[in-house]
Amino acid sequence: MSRAKVIVAVVDGLTPSMLEAAIERGSAPTLAALAERGRYGRAVSVFPSLTPVCLSSLATGAFPDVHEIPHLVWHSRRENRLVEYGSSFGAVRAAGIGRTLRDTMVNMNAEHLGKNAVTLFEALEDAGLVTACVNFTAYRGRVQHRSPVPLLGTVRGPRRFFFYNVFESDETGAPLSWKNRAAGSIDAYAAAVGRWLVTRDGFDFLVFYLSDYDWASHALGPDAAFDVLERCDAAIGALADAAGGLDELLERYAVVVLADHGQSRVHSVVRLEERFASVPGALVTASNRAGQVYRLEGCSLDAAELAMLLDSDRSVDVTLWREGGVAVARRDGEELRFAPGDAGWELSGDPAVLDHPDGLRRAWTAVANPNAGDLLVSPVAGVEFADLAGNGHLDGGSHGSLLTADSEVPVITVGIGGEVASIADVAPLVLDHFGVAQPPYTREPARVG
Ligand SMILES: [Zn+2]
């Protein structure tokens, strides 16, 4: 079995249709060449299909029931406060800028990411390998790094750790990441660091994360930002250049390229809070295309009753909640009750309620997340839920729901065996590749809690 080093490149928000169109047009030559040398397919994201939830699954191979990151914005029962990872600038301001920065850059890994989840950086460093990541937000590792930004202090990350200039394990000469996001300065920073790392062969495992494509897709709508995808392609091409060419890169490294979630067009932005305005103790946290309702002290309705308030709401596709060891999904007044059993899923009710890609597993692991709301809401196509500040992406793109467009991602694998049907399959694949033991949750079915 090959023990080549591994690079996982994540293009945030890239849809399969966009990648295929760009390859067809000739505007993604590096990705086309990688697909030609390896395998191209599609995989399914987790739910909610939002970046912090997805990147945590990519890093750990765990679903949200184990990694415990529930959403872009959620209520911490332990601390009795809101956690916001940066839905929009307005939402960041509403939650408090310093607090959001700390939650996103420090606490998500140090406090929120489940203690039973094991990141690739932890597992591989424990096996004596050198891990690295660039701009990847689920970075928890074994090596302490101090930020020059006093508010951030120290965190534990991979040995070689580069995070938007606020954490840098090595002096690389890369340009400032935040200089001009619209012009691509964040991915340019990633490309410069990636080039530096490959030139030195400075890692066994690298996660190379490109965030600009998702940002552009939110503004322009899905499958439109060809120029930004071209820059992403060039950033991955920069890794090949640093190795002396694509063939030389692939001699040294197995490569996986994928997205964390898809994107779909937004036709209307809805304030989910308004639906629950008359219910005392019902706290809504919503952003992009997923919403949650938390039952705080004094909430007079249970989750099923909260769900029924949305029965005639045409913006809602499915509501989800838990009743003891069983999950319930409700759509158009029809219900499906389900739980993982010894011989597969135990179902009662209408299975068509959850006919979404990998629907049962994604819905179950979302409601089984201890940090999730008591009710989860997945909207119909075209609808977005406004964030804390009332912001959305009207006439642009968004993601977060159980529906295919938000959930399906392209996957290219070169030099690494195994099937990637879910984004959570990447971590176990990488561990197998290096012959490193799996954490128990990647080999066991989701359990009734
Ligand atoms: Zn996004």
mmCIF file with all atom_site columns, C-alpha atoms and ligand atoms in Angstrom, residues 12 51 214 218 261 263 288 399, ligand 1:
data_model
loop_
_atom_site.group_PDB
_atom_site.id
_atom_site.type_symbol
_atom_site.label_atom_id
_atom_site.label_alt_id
_atom_site.label_comp_id
_atom_site.label_asym_id
_atom_site.label_entity_id
_atom_site.label_seq_id
_atom_site.pdbx_PDB_ins_code
_atom_site.Cartn_x
_atom_site.Cartn_y
_atom_site.Cartn_z
_atom_site.occupancy
_atom_site.B_iso_or_equiv
_atom_site.pdbx_formal_charge
_atom_site.auth_seq_id
_atom_site.auth_comp_id
_atom_site.auth_asym_id
_atom_site.auth_atom_id
_atom_site.pdbx_PDB_model_num
ATOM   1 C  CA . ASP A 1 12  ? -15.689 26.116 -0.011 1.00 0.00 ? 12  ASP A CA 1
ATOM   2 C  CA . THR A 1 51  ? -19.148 25.577 6.853  1.00 0.00 ? 51  THR A CA 1
ATOM   3 C  CA . ASP A 1 214 ? -18.108 30.472 -1.346 1.00 0.00 ? 214 ASP A CA 1
ATOM   4 C  CA . HIS A 1 218 ? -23.083 34.113 -1.866 1.00 0.00 ? 218 HIS A CA 1
ATOM   5 C  CA . HIS A 1 261 ? -21.291 21.961 0.881  1.00 0.00 ? 261 HIS A CA 1
ATOM   6 C  CA . GLN A 1 263 ? -25.031 26.441 -2.865 1.00 0.00 ? 263 GLN A CA 1
ATOM   7 C  CA . ASN A 1 288 ? -28.364 31.019 5.658  1.00 0.00 ? 288 ASN A CA 1
ATOM   8 C  CA . HIS A 1 399 ? -26.745 26.817 1.649  1.00 0.00 ? 399 HIS A CA 1
HETATM 9 ZN ZN . ZN  B 2 .   ? -21.190 29.961 2.757  1.00 0.00 ? 1   ZN  B ZN 1
#
